[in-house]
Amino acid sequence: MHETAIVAGLMRIIERHAAQHGVRHVKSVRVKVGRLRAVEPQQLCSCFEMFAEGTVADGAQLIIDVVDVRGRCRTCATEFVIPRYHFECPHCAGKDIDVIQGQELYIESFEANDSGAADENPDRSA
Ligand SMILES: [Zn+2]
């Protein structure tokens, strides 16, 4: 289950940013996850709970924003949401599609308990 690797990566970023900002306890973490990542939100949450135990994020709430998959047709440049991996342009039925959204995986923001300041620009290189 690749959720473990994802959460391990997220935890490293959270702990680094918490240290940088003098945060002692993280209240909630908001992550953006593209549908192409095939992440099971429920599994990600329980995995996060396990990893966060005993860290600055112990008991923190993991908020998952699922991002739709979007494509752009190379033939007619139409942009559209791709439902259920159906890679076909709704305008010209072209199958030459560039995926322009849906592979996201990063921390959007997190909220600290003590300072109350949310980090609006955390590392997105996860
Ligand atoms: Zn098209």
mmCIF file of C-alpha atoms and ligand atoms in Angstrom:
data_model
loop_
_atom_site.group_PDB
_atom_site.id
_atom_site.type_symbol
_atom_site.label_atom_id
_atom_site.label_comp_id
_atom_site.label_asym_id
_atom_site.label_seq_id
_atom_site.Cartn_x
_atom_site.Cartn_y
_atom_site.Cartn_z
ATOM 1 C CA MET A 1 0.000 0.000 0.000
ATOM 2 C CA HIS A 2 1.639 3.178 -1.206
ATOM 3 C CA GLU A 3 -0.207 5.345 1.317
ATOM 4 C CA THR A 4 2.595 4.532 3.770
ATOM 5 C CA ALA A 5 5.245 6.111 1.540
ATOM 6 C CA ILE A 6 3.037 9.132 0.893
ATOM 7 C CA VAL A 7 2.395 9.732 4.580
ATOM 8 C CA ALA A 8 6.069 9.285 5.434
ATOM 9 C CA GLY A 9 6.865 12.037 2.916
ATOM 10 C CA LEU A 10 4.147 14.301 4.263
ATOM 11 C CA MET A 11 5.336 13.833 7.830
ATOM 12 C CA ARG A 12 8.873 14.897 6.913
ATOM 13 C CA ILE A 13 7.540 18.146 5.441
ATOM 14 C CA ILE A 14 5.216 18.786 8.374
ATOM 15 C CA GLU A 15 7.942 18.254 10.937
ATOM 16 C CA ARG A 16 10.403 20.449 9.053
ATOM 17 C CA HIS A 17 7.918 23.303 8.709
ATOM 18 C CA ALA A 18 6.774 22.965 12.292
ATOM 19 C CA ALA A 19 10.386 23.249 13.420
ATOM 20 C CA GLN A 20 11.013 26.250 11.162
ATOM 21 C CA HIS A 21 7.978 28.086 12.478
ATOM 22 C CA GLY A 22 8.351 27.086 16.098
ATOM 23 C CA VAL A 23 5.076 25.172 16.035
ATOM 24 C CA ARG A 24 4.701 22.770 18.916
ATOM 25 C CA HIS A 25 1.482 21.142 17.865
ATOM 26 C CA VAL A 26 -0.223 20.855 14.488
ATOM 27 C CA LYS A 27 -4.007 20.962 14.614
ATOM 28 C CA SER A 28 -4.900 20.063 11.054
ATOM 29 C CA VAL A 29 -3.227 19.362 7.742
ATOM 30 C CA ARG A 30 -4.861 19.976 4.374
ATOM 31 C CA VAL A 31 -3.550 18.003 1.414
ATOM 32 C CA LYS A 32 -4.413 18.082 -2.279
ATOM 33 C CA VAL A 33 -4.535 14.674 -3.897
ATOM 34 C CA GLY A 34 -5.183 14.188 -7.605
ATOM 35 C CA ARG A 35 -7.433 11.295 -8.599
ATOM 36 C CA LEU A 36 -4.648 9.820 -10.730
ATOM 37 C CA ARG A 37 -2.713 9.137 -7.537
ATOM 38 C CA ALA A 38 -5.270 6.407 -6.800
ATOM 39 C CA VAL A 39 -5.076 7.151 -3.096
ATOM 40 C CA GLU A 40 -7.732 5.762 -0.806
ATOM 41 C CA PRO A 41 -8.610 8.726 1.502
ATOM 42 C CA GLN A 42 -9.684 6.443 4.343
ATOM 43 C CA GLN A 43 -6.389 4.580 4.239
ATOM 44 C CA LEU A 44 -4.437 7.804 4.003
ATOM 45 C CA CYS A 45 -6.188 9.081 7.143
ATOM 46 C CA SER A 46 -5.585 5.998 9.267
ATOM 47 C CA CYS A 47 -2.013 5.799 8.045
ATOM 48 C CA PHE A 48 -1.479 9.445 8.939
ATOM 49 C CA GLU A 49 -2.887 8.814 12.401
ATOM 50 C CA MET A 50 -0.309 6.083 12.957
ATOM 51 C CA PHE A 51 2.639 8.109 11.699
ATOM 52 C CA ALA A 52 1.601 11.248 13.579
ATOM 53 C CA GLU A 53 1.550 9.526 16.939
ATOM 54 C CA GLY A 54 4.169 11.033 19.202
ATOM 55 C CA THR A 55 5.076 13.784 16.692
ATOM 56 C CA VAL A 56 4.052 17.461 16.426
ATOM 57 C CA ALA A 57 1.051 16.270 14.440
ATOM 58 C CA ASP A 58 -0.215 13.846 17.072
ATOM 59 C CA GLY A 59 -4.024 13.913 16.921
ATOM 60 C CA ALA A 60 -4.049 16.333 14.001
ATOM 61 C CA GLN A 61 -6.890 16.150 11.523
ATOM 62 C CA LEU A 62 -5.987 15.228 7.959
ATOM 63 C CA ILE A 63 -8.188 17.041 5.436
ATOM 64 C CA ILE A 64 -8.022 15.591 1.941
ATOM 65 C CA ASP A 65 -9.025 17.638 -1.087
ATOM 66 C CA VAL A 66 -9.480 15.308 -4.027
ATOM 67 C CA VAL A 67 -8.594 16.977 -7.318
ATOM 68 C CA ASP A 68 -10.402 15.944 -10.511
ATOM 69 C CA VAL A 69 -8.456 14.760 -13.506
ATOM 70 C CA ARG A 70 -8.411 17.353 -16.306
ATOM 71 C CA GLY A 71 -7.158 16.937 -19.812
ATOM 72 C CA ARG A 72 -6.469 19.137 -22.808
ATOM 73 C CA CYS A 73 -7.090 17.852 -26.295
ATOM 74 C CA ARG A 74 -4.032 18.199 -28.544
ATOM 75 C CA THR A 75 -6.224 18.373 -31.607
ATOM 76 C CA CYS A 76 -8.709 21.107 -30.689
ATOM 77 C CA ALA A 77 -7.291 22.451 -27.367
ATOM 78 C CA THR A 78 -10.532 21.803 -25.462
ATOM 79 C CA GLU A 79 -10.026 21.413 -21.716
ATOM 80 C CA PHE A 80 -12.298 19.033 -19.842
ATOM 81 C CA VAL A 81 -12.703 16.882 -16.748
ATOM 82 C CA ILE A 82 -11.808 13.264 -17.473
ATOM 83 C CA PRO A 83 -14.326 10.951 -15.854
ATOM 84 C CA ARG A 84 -13.271 7.426 -14.919
ATOM 85 C CA TYR A 85 -10.081 7.349 -16.987
ATOM 86 C CA HIS A 86 -12.058 7.929 -20.179
ATOM 87 C CA PHE A 87 -9.397 9.762 -22.152
ATOM 88 C CA GLU A 88 -11.409 11.100 -25.049
ATOM 89 C CA CYS A 89 -12.124 14.683 -26.070
ATOM 90 C CA PRO A 90 -15.831 15.517 -25.646
ATOM 91 C CA HIS A 91 -15.555 18.088 -28.445
ATOM 92 C CA CYS A 92 -13.826 16.266 -31.302
ATOM 93 C CA ALA A 93 -13.596 12.707 -29.896
ATOM 94 C CA GLY A 94 -9.821 12.955 -30.201
ATOM 95 C CA LYS A 95 -7.777 10.549 -28.115
ATOM 96 C CA ASP A 96 -4.561 12.545 -28.035
ATOM 97 C CA ILE A 97 -5.002 14.046 -24.580
ATOM 98 C CA ASP A 98 -2.547 15.848 -22.320
ATOM 99 C CA VAL A 99 -3.286 15.378 -18.636
ATOM 100 C CA ILE A 100 -3.048 18.836 -17.088
ATOM 101 C CA GLN A 101 -4.472 18.131 -13.640
ATOM 102 C CA GLY A 102 -5.030 15.156 -11.374
ATOM 103 C CA GLN A 103 -1.503 14.156 -10.386
ATOM 104 C CA GLU A 104 -1.303 16.561 -7.454
ATOM 105 C CA LEU A 105 0.087 15.434 -4.162
ATOM 106 C CA TYR A 106 1.108 18.184 -1.785
ATOM 107 C CA ILE A 107 0.327 19.922 1.463
ATOM 108 C CA GLU A 108 -1.941 22.866 0.787
ATOM 109 C CA SER A 109 -1.709 24.295 4.290
ATOM 110 C CA PHE A 110 -1.595 23.355 7.900
ATOM 111 C CA GLU A 111 -2.923 24.888 11.044
ATOM 112 C CA ALA A 112 -1.024 25.102 14.308
ATOM 113 C CA ASN A 113 -2.596 24.858 17.710
ATOM 114 C CA ASP A 114 -0.325 27.233 19.616
ATOM 115 C CA SER A 115 0.623 30.019 17.200
ATOM 116 C CA GLY A 116 -2.686 29.932 15.329
ATOM 117 C CA ALA A 117 -0.875 30.811 12.133
ATOM 118 C CA ALA A 118 -1.482 28.661 9.100
ATOM 119 C CA ASP A 119 1.410 28.086 6.784
ATOM 120 C CA GLU A 120 0.099 29.229 3.426
ATOM 121 C CA ASN A 121 3.108 28.305 1.408
ATOM 122 C CA PRO A 122 4.558 24.997 2.496
ATOM 123 C CA ASP A 123 6.966 22.940 0.457
ATOM 124 C CA ARG A 124 5.196 21.457 -2.557
ATOM 125 C CA SER A 125 7.985 19.173 -3.643
ATOM 126 C CA ALA A 126 6.506 16.092 -1.945
HETATM 127 ZN ZN ZN B 1 -10.664 17.736 -29.178
#
